[in-house]
Short mmCIF file of C-alpha atoms and ligand atoms in Angstrom, two decimals:
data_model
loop_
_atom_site.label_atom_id
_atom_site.label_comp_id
_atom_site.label_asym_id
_atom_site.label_seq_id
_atom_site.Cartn_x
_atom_site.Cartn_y
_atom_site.Cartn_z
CA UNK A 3 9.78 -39.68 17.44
CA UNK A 4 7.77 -38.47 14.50
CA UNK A 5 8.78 -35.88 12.46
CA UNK A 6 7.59 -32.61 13.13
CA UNK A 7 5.77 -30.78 10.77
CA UNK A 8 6.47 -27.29 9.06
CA UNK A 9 3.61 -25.68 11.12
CA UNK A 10 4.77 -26.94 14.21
CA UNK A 11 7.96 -26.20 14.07
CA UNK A 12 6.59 -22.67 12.82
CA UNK A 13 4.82 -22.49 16.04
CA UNK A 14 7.33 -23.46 18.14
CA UNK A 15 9.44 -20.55 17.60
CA UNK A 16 8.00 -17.76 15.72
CA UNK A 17 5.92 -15.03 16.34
CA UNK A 18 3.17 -13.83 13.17
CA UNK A 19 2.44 -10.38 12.19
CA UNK A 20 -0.86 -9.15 13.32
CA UNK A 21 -1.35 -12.12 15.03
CA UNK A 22 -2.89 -13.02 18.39
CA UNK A 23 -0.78 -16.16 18.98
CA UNK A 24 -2.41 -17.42 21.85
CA UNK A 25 -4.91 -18.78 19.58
CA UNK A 26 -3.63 -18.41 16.17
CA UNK A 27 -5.05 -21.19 13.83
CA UNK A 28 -1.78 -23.11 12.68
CA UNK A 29 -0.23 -21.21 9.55
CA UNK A 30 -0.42 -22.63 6.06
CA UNK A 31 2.58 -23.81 4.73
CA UNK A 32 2.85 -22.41 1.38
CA UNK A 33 6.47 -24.05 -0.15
CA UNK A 34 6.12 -22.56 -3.93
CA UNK A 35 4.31 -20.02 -6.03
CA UNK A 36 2.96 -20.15 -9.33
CA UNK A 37 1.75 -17.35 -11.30
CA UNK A 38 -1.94 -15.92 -9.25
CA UNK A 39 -1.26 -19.38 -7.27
CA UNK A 40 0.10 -20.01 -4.04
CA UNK A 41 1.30 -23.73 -3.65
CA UNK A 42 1.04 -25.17 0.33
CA UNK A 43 2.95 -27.99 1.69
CA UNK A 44 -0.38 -30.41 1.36
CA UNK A 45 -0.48 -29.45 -2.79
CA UNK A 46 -3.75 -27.89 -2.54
CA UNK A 47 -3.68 -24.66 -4.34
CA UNK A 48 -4.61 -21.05 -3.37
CA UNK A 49 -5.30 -18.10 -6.10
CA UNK A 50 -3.87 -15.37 -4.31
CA UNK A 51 -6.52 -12.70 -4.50
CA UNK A 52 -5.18 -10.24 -2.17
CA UNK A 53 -1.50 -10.15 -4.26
CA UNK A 54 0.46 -11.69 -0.72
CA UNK A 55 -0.69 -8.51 1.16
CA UNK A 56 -0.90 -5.91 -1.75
CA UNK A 57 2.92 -6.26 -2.89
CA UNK A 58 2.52 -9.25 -5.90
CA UNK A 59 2.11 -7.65 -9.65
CA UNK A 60 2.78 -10.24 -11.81
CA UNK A 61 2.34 -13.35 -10.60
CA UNK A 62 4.76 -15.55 -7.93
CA UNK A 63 8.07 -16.83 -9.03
CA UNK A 64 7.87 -14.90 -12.48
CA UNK A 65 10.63 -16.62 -14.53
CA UNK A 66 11.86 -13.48 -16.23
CA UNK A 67 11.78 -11.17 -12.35
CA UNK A 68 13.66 -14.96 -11.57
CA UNK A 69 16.24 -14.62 -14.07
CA UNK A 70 17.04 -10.72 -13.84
CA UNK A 71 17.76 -11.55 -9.89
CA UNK A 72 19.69 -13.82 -10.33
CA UNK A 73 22.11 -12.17 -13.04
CA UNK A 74 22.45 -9.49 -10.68
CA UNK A 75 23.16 -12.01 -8.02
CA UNK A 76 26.37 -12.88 -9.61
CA UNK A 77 27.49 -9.76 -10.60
CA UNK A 78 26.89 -7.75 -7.13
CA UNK A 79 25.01 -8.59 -3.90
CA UNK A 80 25.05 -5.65 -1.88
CA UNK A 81 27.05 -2.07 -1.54
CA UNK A 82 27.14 0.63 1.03
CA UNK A 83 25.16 3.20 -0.83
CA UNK A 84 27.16 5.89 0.83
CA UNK A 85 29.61 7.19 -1.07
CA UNK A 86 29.01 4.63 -3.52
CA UNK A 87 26.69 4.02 -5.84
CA UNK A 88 25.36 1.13 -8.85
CA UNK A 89 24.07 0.35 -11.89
CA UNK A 90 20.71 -0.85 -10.94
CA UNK A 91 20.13 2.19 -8.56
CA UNK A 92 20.67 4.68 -11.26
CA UNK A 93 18.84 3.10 -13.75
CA UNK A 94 15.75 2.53 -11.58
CA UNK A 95 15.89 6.39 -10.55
CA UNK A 96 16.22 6.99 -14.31
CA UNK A 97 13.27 5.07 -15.09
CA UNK A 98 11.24 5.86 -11.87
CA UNK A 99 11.13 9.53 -12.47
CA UNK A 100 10.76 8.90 -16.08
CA UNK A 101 7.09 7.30 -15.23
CA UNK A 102 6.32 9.63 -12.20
CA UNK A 103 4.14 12.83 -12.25
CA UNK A 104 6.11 16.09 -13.51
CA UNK A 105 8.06 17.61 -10.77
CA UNK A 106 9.25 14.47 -9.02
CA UNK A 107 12.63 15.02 -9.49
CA UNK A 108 15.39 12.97 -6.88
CA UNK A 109 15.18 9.29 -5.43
CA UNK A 110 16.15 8.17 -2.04
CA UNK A 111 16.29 4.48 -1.19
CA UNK A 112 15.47 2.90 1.78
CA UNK A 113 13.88 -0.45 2.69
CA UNK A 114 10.04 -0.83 2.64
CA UNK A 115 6.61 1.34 3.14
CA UNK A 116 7.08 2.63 6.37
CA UNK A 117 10.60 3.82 6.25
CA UNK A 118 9.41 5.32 2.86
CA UNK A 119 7.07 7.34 5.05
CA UNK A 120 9.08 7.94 7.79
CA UNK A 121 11.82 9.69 4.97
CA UNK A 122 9.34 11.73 3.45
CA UNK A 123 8.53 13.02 6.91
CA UNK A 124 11.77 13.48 7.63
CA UNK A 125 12.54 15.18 4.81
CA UNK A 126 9.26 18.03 5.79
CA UNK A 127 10.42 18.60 9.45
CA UNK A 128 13.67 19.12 7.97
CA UNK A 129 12.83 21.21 5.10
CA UNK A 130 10.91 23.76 7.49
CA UNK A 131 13.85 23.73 10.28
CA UNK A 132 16.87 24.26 7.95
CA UNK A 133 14.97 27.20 7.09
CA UNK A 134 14.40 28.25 10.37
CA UNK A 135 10.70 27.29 10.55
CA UNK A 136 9.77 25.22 13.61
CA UNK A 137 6.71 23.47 12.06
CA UNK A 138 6.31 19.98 13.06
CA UNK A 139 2.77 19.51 13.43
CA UNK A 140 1.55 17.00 10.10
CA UNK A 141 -2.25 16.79 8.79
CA UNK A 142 -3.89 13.41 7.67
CA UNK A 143 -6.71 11.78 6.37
CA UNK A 144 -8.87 10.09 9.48
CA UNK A 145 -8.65 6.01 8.72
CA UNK A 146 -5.39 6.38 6.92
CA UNK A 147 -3.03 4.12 7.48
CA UNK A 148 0.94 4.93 6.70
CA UNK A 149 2.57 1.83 8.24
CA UNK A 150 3.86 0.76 11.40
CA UNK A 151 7.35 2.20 12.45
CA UNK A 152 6.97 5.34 15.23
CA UNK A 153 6.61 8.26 12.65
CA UNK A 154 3.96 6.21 10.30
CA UNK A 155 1.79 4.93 13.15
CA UNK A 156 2.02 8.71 14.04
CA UNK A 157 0.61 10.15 10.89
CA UNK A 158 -1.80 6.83 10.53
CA UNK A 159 -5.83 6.89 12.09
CA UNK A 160 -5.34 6.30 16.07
CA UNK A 161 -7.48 3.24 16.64
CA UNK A 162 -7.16 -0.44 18.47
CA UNK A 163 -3.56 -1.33 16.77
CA UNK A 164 -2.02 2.53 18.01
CA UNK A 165 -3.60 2.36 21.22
CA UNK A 166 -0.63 0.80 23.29
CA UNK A 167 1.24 3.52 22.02
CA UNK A 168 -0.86 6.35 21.71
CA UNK A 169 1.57 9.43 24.46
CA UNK A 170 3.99 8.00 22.30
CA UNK A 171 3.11 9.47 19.03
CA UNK A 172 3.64 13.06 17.85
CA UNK A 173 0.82 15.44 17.04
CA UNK A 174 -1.20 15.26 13.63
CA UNK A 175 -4.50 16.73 12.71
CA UNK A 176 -6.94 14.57 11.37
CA UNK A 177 -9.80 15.79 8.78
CA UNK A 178 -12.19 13.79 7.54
CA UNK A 179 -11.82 12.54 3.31
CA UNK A 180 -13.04 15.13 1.01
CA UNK A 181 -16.12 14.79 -0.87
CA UNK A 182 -18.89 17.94 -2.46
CA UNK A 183 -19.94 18.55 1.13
CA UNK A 184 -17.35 18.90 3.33
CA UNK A 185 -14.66 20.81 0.49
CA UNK A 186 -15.19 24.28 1.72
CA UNK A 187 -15.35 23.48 5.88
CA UNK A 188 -12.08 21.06 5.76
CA UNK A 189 -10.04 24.29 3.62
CA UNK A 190 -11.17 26.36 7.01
CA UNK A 191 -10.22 23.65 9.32
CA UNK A 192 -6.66 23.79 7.69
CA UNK A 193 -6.23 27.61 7.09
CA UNK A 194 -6.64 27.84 11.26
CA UNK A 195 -3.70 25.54 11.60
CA UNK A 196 -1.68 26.73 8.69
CA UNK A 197 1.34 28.23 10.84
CA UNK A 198 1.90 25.43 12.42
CA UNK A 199 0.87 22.59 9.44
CA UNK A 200 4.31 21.29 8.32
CA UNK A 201 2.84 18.45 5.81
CA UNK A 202 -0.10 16.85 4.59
CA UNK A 203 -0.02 13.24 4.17
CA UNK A 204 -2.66 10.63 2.08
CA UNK A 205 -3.35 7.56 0.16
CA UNK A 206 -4.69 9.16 -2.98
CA UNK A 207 -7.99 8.05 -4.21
CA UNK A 208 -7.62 4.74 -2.13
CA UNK A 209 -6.92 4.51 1.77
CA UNK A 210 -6.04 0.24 2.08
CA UNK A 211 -5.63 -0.75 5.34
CA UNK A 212 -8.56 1.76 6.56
CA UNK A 213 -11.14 -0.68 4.52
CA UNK A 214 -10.24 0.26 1.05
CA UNK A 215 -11.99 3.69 1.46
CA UNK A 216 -12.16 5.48 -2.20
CA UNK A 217 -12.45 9.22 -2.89
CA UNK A 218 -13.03 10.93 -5.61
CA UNK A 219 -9.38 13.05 -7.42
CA UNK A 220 -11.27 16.40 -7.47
CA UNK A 221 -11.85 16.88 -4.22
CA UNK A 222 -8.33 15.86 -3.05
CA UNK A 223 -6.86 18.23 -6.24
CA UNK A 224 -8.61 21.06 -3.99
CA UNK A 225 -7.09 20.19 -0.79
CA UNK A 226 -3.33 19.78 -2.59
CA UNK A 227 -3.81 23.35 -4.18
CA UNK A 228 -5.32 24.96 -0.86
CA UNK A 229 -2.21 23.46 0.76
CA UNK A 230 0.11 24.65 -1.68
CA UNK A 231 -0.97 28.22 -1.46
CA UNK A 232 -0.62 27.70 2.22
CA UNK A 233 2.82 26.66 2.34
CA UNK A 234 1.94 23.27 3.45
CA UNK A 235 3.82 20.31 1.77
CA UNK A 236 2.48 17.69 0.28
CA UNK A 237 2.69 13.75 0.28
CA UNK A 238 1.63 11.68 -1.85
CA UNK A 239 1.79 7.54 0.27
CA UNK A 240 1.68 5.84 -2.97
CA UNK A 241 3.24 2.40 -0.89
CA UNK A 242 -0.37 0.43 -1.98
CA UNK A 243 -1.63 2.75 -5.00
CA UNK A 244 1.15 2.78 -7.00
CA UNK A 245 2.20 0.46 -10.30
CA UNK A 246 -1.22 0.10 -11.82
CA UNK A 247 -3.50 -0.59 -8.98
CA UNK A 248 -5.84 2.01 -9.42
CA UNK A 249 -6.26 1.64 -13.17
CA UNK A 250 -3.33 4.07 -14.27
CA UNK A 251 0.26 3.72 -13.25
CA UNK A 252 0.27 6.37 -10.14
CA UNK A 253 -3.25 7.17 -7.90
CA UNK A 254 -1.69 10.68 -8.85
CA UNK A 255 -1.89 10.15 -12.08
CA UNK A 256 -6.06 10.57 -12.19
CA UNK A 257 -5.59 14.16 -9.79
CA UNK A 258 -3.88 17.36 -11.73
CA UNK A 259 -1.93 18.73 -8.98
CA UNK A 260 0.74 17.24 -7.88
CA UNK A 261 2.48 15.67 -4.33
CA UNK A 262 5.74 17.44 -3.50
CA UNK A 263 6.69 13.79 -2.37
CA UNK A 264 5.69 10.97 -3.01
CA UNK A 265 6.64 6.90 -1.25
CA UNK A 266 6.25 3.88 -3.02
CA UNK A 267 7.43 0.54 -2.03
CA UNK A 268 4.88 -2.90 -2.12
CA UNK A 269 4.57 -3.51 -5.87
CA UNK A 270 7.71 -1.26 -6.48
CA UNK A 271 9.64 -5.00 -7.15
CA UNK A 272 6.72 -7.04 -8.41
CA UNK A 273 6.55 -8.39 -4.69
CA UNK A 274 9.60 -10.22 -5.09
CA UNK A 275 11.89 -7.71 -2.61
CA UNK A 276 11.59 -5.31 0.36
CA UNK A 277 12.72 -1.95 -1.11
CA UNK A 278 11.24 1.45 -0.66
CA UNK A 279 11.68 4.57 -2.28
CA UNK A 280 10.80 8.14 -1.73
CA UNK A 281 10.75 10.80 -4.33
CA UNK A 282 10.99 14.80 -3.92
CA UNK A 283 11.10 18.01 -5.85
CA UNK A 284 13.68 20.29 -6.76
CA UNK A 285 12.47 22.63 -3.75
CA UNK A 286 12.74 20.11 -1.05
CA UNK A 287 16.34 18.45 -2.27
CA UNK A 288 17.15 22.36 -2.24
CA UNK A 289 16.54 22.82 1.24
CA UNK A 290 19.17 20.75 2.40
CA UNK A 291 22.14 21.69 0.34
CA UNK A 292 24.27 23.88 2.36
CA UNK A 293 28.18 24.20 3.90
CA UNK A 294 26.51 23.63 6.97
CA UNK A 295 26.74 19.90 7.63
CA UNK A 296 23.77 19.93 9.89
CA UNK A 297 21.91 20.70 7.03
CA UNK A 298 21.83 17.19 5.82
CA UNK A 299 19.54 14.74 5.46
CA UNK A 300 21.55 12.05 8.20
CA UNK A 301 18.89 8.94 7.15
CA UNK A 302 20.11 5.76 5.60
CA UNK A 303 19.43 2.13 6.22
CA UNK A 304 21.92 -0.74 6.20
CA UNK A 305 20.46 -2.19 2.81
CA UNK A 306 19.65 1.19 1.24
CA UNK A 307 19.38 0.53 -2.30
CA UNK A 308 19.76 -2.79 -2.40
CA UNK A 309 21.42 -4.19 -5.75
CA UNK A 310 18.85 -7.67 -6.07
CA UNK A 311 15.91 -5.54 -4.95
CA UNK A 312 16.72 -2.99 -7.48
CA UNK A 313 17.51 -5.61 -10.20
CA UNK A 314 14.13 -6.98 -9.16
CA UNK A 315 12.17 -3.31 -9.58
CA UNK A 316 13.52 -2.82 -12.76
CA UNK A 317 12.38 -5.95 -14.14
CA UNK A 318 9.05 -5.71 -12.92
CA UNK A 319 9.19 -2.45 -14.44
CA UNK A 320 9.69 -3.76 -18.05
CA UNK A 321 7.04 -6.46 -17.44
CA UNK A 322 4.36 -3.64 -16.11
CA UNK A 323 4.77 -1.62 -18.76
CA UNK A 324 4.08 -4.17 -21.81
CA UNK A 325 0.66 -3.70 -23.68
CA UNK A 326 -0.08 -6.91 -22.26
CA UNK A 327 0.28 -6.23 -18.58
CA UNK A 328 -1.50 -2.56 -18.88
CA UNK A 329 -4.38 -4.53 -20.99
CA UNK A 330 -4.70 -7.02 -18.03
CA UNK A 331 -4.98 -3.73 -15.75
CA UNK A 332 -8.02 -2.33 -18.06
CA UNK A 333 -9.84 -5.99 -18.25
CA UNK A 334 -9.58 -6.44 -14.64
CA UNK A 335 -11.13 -3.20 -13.96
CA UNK A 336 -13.85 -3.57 -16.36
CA UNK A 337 -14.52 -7.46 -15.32
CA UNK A 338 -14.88 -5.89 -11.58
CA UNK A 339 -17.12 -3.16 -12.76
CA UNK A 340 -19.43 -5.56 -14.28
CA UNK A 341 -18.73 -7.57 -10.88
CA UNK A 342 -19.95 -4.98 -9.03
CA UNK A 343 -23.55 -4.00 -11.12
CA UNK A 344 -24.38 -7.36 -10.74
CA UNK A 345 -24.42 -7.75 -6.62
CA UNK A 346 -24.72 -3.82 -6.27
CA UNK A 347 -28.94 -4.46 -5.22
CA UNK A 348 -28.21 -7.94 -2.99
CA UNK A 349 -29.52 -7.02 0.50
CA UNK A 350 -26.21 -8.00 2.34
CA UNK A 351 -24.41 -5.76 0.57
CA UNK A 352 -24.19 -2.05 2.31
CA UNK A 353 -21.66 -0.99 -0.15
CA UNK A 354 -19.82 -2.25 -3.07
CA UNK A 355 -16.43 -0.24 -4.98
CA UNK A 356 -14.25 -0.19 -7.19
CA UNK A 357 -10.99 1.57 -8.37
CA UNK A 358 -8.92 0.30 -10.99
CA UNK A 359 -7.89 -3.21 -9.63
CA UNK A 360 -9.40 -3.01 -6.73
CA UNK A 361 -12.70 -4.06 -5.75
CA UNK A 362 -14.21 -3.37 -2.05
CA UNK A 363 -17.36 -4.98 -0.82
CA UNK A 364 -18.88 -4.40 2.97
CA UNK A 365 -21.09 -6.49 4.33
CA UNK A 366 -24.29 -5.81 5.80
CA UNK A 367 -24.03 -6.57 10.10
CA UNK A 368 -27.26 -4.87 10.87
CA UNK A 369 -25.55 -4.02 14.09
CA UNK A 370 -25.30 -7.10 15.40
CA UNK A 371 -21.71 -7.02 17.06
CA UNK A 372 -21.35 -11.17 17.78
CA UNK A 373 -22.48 -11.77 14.09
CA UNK A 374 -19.77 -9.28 13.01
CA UNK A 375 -16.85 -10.33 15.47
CA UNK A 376 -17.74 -14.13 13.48
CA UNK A 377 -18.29 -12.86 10.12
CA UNK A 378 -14.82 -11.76 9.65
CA UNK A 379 -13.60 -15.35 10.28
CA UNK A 380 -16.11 -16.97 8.89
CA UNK A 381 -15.20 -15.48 5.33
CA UNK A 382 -11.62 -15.93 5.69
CA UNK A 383 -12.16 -19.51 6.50
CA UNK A 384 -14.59 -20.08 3.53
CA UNK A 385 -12.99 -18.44 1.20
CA UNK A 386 -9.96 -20.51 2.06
CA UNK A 387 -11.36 -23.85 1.58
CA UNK A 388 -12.61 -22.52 -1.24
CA UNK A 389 -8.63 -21.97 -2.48
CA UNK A 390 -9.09 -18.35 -2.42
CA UNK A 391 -7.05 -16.44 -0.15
CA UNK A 392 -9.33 -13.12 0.63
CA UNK A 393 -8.65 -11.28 3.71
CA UNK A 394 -11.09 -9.13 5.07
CA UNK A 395 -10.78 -5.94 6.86
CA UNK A 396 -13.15 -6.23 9.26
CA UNK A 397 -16.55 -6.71 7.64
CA UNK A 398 -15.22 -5.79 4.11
CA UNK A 399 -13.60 -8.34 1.41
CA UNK A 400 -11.51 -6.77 -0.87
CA UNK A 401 -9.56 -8.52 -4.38
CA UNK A 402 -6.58 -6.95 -5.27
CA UNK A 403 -5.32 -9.75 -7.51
CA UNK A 404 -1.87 -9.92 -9.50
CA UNK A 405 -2.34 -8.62 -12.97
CA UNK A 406 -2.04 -12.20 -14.03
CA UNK A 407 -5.18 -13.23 -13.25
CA UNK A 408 -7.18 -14.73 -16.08
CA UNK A 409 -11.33 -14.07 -16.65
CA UNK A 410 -11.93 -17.46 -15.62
CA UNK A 411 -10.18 -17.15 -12.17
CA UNK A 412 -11.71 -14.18 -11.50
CA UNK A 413 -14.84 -15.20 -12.76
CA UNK A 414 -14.37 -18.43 -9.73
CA UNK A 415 -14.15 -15.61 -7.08
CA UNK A 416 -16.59 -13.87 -7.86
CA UNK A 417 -18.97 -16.67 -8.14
CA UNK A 418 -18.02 -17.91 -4.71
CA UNK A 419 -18.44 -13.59 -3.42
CA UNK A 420 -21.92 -14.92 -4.55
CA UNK A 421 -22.49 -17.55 -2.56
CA UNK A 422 -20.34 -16.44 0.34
CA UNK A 423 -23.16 -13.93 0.33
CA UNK A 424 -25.96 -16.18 0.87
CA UNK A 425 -24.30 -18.24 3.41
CA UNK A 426 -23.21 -15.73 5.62
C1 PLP B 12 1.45 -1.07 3.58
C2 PLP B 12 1.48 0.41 3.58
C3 PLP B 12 2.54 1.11 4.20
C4 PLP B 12 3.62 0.41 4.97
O1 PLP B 12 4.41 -0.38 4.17
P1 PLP B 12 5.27 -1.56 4.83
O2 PLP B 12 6.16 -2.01 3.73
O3 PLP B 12 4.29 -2.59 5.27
O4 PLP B 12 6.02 -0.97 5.97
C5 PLP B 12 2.54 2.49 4.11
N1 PLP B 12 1.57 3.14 3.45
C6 PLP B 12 0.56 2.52 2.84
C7 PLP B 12 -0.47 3.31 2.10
C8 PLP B 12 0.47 1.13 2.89
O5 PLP B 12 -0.56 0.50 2.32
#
């Protein structure tokens, strides 16, 4: 009998992430990564444009991320990080808050973007209640997305992907994203909820899975503050924004108030390890010191603070913050910029942005829904042959490449944008 192949045996047994598997086009086999490349069983070559789903910095299989893992892997694997504790843990919370907005002042671990989220909403229920307070109910941007665990999905735009589930999830009030317009009417539309507004949770400056959606800092600076004086808490998702994306090293870095919590996770290890982390102020960590027991925070996952994935954020921290990596983060932004003047006028193009790193472009459908339910493919499969992995949110392509990425490379996608655009 022959020998089956990776994909089949792939199909045979497992089940793909927002995936219809009934007719999933076989998966490419992708058996090593090099730098911006992704390397498939058949040696053809993919520059990974969309950074293996947001979470790759520096490139795949960075020798000196490579080497710092592997040190730690033979000095210490794993720990139960209660009532113990580690080297790498500390030192990443050291040099975490070091980089963070003022104010950010404890770190607790957990595992990736969702529980980061779920955490910091546990940690706002809980703030209110061990104070007495009964408010539950959370505010959010509508089209944010927050992950995909109970609590995140809750707090996350209700469309297609929440609608199995929809009794299931808890309360939130949606407003629409700030901009001149709408400022004053959204501040009323919280003030009538303020009694019973526990949190308010957002993507600053750039909602990802929503269609990479940008805002402007101002406006959300206004909605922070009103909250603030409202006795709302704050949180700041940074899961996608954070580590350079946006052009500095925090989305909260371009507003001047500041999140009473904020979640990372994604590029928190260069891509190289699930780890998340959520960050707090004074106040909050406050809240739940007490001789009651029930006061505590009782969350913790089984690799909380995981040594390798620590060992793995630190050293993508040392590589992110070398001139060289934040001058790669200023010439991408500026190549895209220029990127973006150039096919701004095309008439396919309905809208074209661009924050930091990242670089949005929606399509023209002129309502045509059969054109659109292709058009989504249709890129993805170009692009593809094209060795460029792009995938787009509906009608919109987005690049959110690894720092890594050279002129020339970016230079090849955009010149294939171009004549994606005329094909399609
Ligand atoms: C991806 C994402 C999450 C969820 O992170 P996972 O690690 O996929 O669970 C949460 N918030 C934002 C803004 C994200 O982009």
């Amino acid at each position: 009998m022959a020998k089956k192949s990776l994909a089949e045996r792939d199909q045979a047994l497992i089940w793909h992430p927002y995936t219809q598997m009934q007719n999933a086009p076989a998966p490419i086999p992708i058996i090593r990564g090099e730098g911006v490349f992704l390397i498939a069983e058949d040696g053809k070559k993919y520059i990974d444009a969309v950074s293996s789903w947001w979470v790759n910095l520096h490139g795949h299989s960075h020798p000196y991320i490579a080497k710092k893992v592997s040190e730690q892997l033979n000095k210490l694997e794993h720990v139960i990080f209660a009532g113990f504790t580690h080297p790498g843990a500390i030192e990443l919370a050291e040099r975490l808050i070091s980089i963070l907005p003022d104010g950010q002042k404890k770190v607790f671990y957990s595992d990736n973007g969702s529980t980061a989220v779920e955490v910091a909403l546990k940690m706002c229920f809980q703030y209110w209640s061990n104070q007495g307070k009964g408010k539950t109910k959370v505010l959010a941007f509508n089209n944010s997305y927050h992950g995909d665990t109970f609590g995140a999905m809750a707090v996350s735009a209700r469309n297609a992907f929440t609608k199995p589930f929809e009794k299931l999830l808890f309360e939130v009030e949606f407003i629409d994203l700030p901009d001149q317009n709408n400022i004053e009417q959204l501040k009323l539309q919280i003030s009538a909820r303020v009694s019973d507004l526990s949190a308010f949770i957002f993507e600053p400056l750039v909602q990802g899975a929503g269609g990479m959606q940008m805002y402007e800092a101002a406006y959300l600076d206004e909605l922070i503050k009103h909250c603030r004086e409202n006795g709302i808490l704050t949180i700041a998702d940074e899961v996608m924004t954070g580590f350079g994306r946006t052009g500095k090293l925090f989305a909260s870095d371009h507003l001047s108030e500041k999140a009473d919590l904020m979640c990372f996770s994604k590029g928190l290890t260069g891509g190289t390890m699930a780890l998340g982390i959520t960050t707090c102020t004074i106040a909050i960590y406050e809240a739940f010191l007490s001789d009651n027991k029930l006061k505590t925070l009782f969350h913790g996952h089984s690799f909380t603070a995981n040594p390798i994935a620590c060992a793995a954020a630190l050293a993508s921290m040392d590589i992110l913050l070398e001139s060289e990596t934040l001058g790669n983060i200023q010439r991408i932004s500026e190549s895209h910029q220029a990127f973006c003047g150039r096919v701004s006028q095309h008439p396919k193009v309905k809208c074209i942005r661009q924050t930091g790193t990242i670089l949005a472009l929606e399509w023209e459908t002129l309502g045509e829904t059969s054109y659109f339910n292709n058009l989504r493919d249709n890129l993805y499969n170009f692009f593809l042959e094209q060795g460029i992995i792009l995938r787009p949110l509906g009608n919109i392509i987005y690049i959110m490449p690894p720092y890594c990425i050279t002129n020339e490379q970016l230079d090849y996608i955009y010149k294939k944008i171009e004549e994606a655009l005329e094909r399609f």
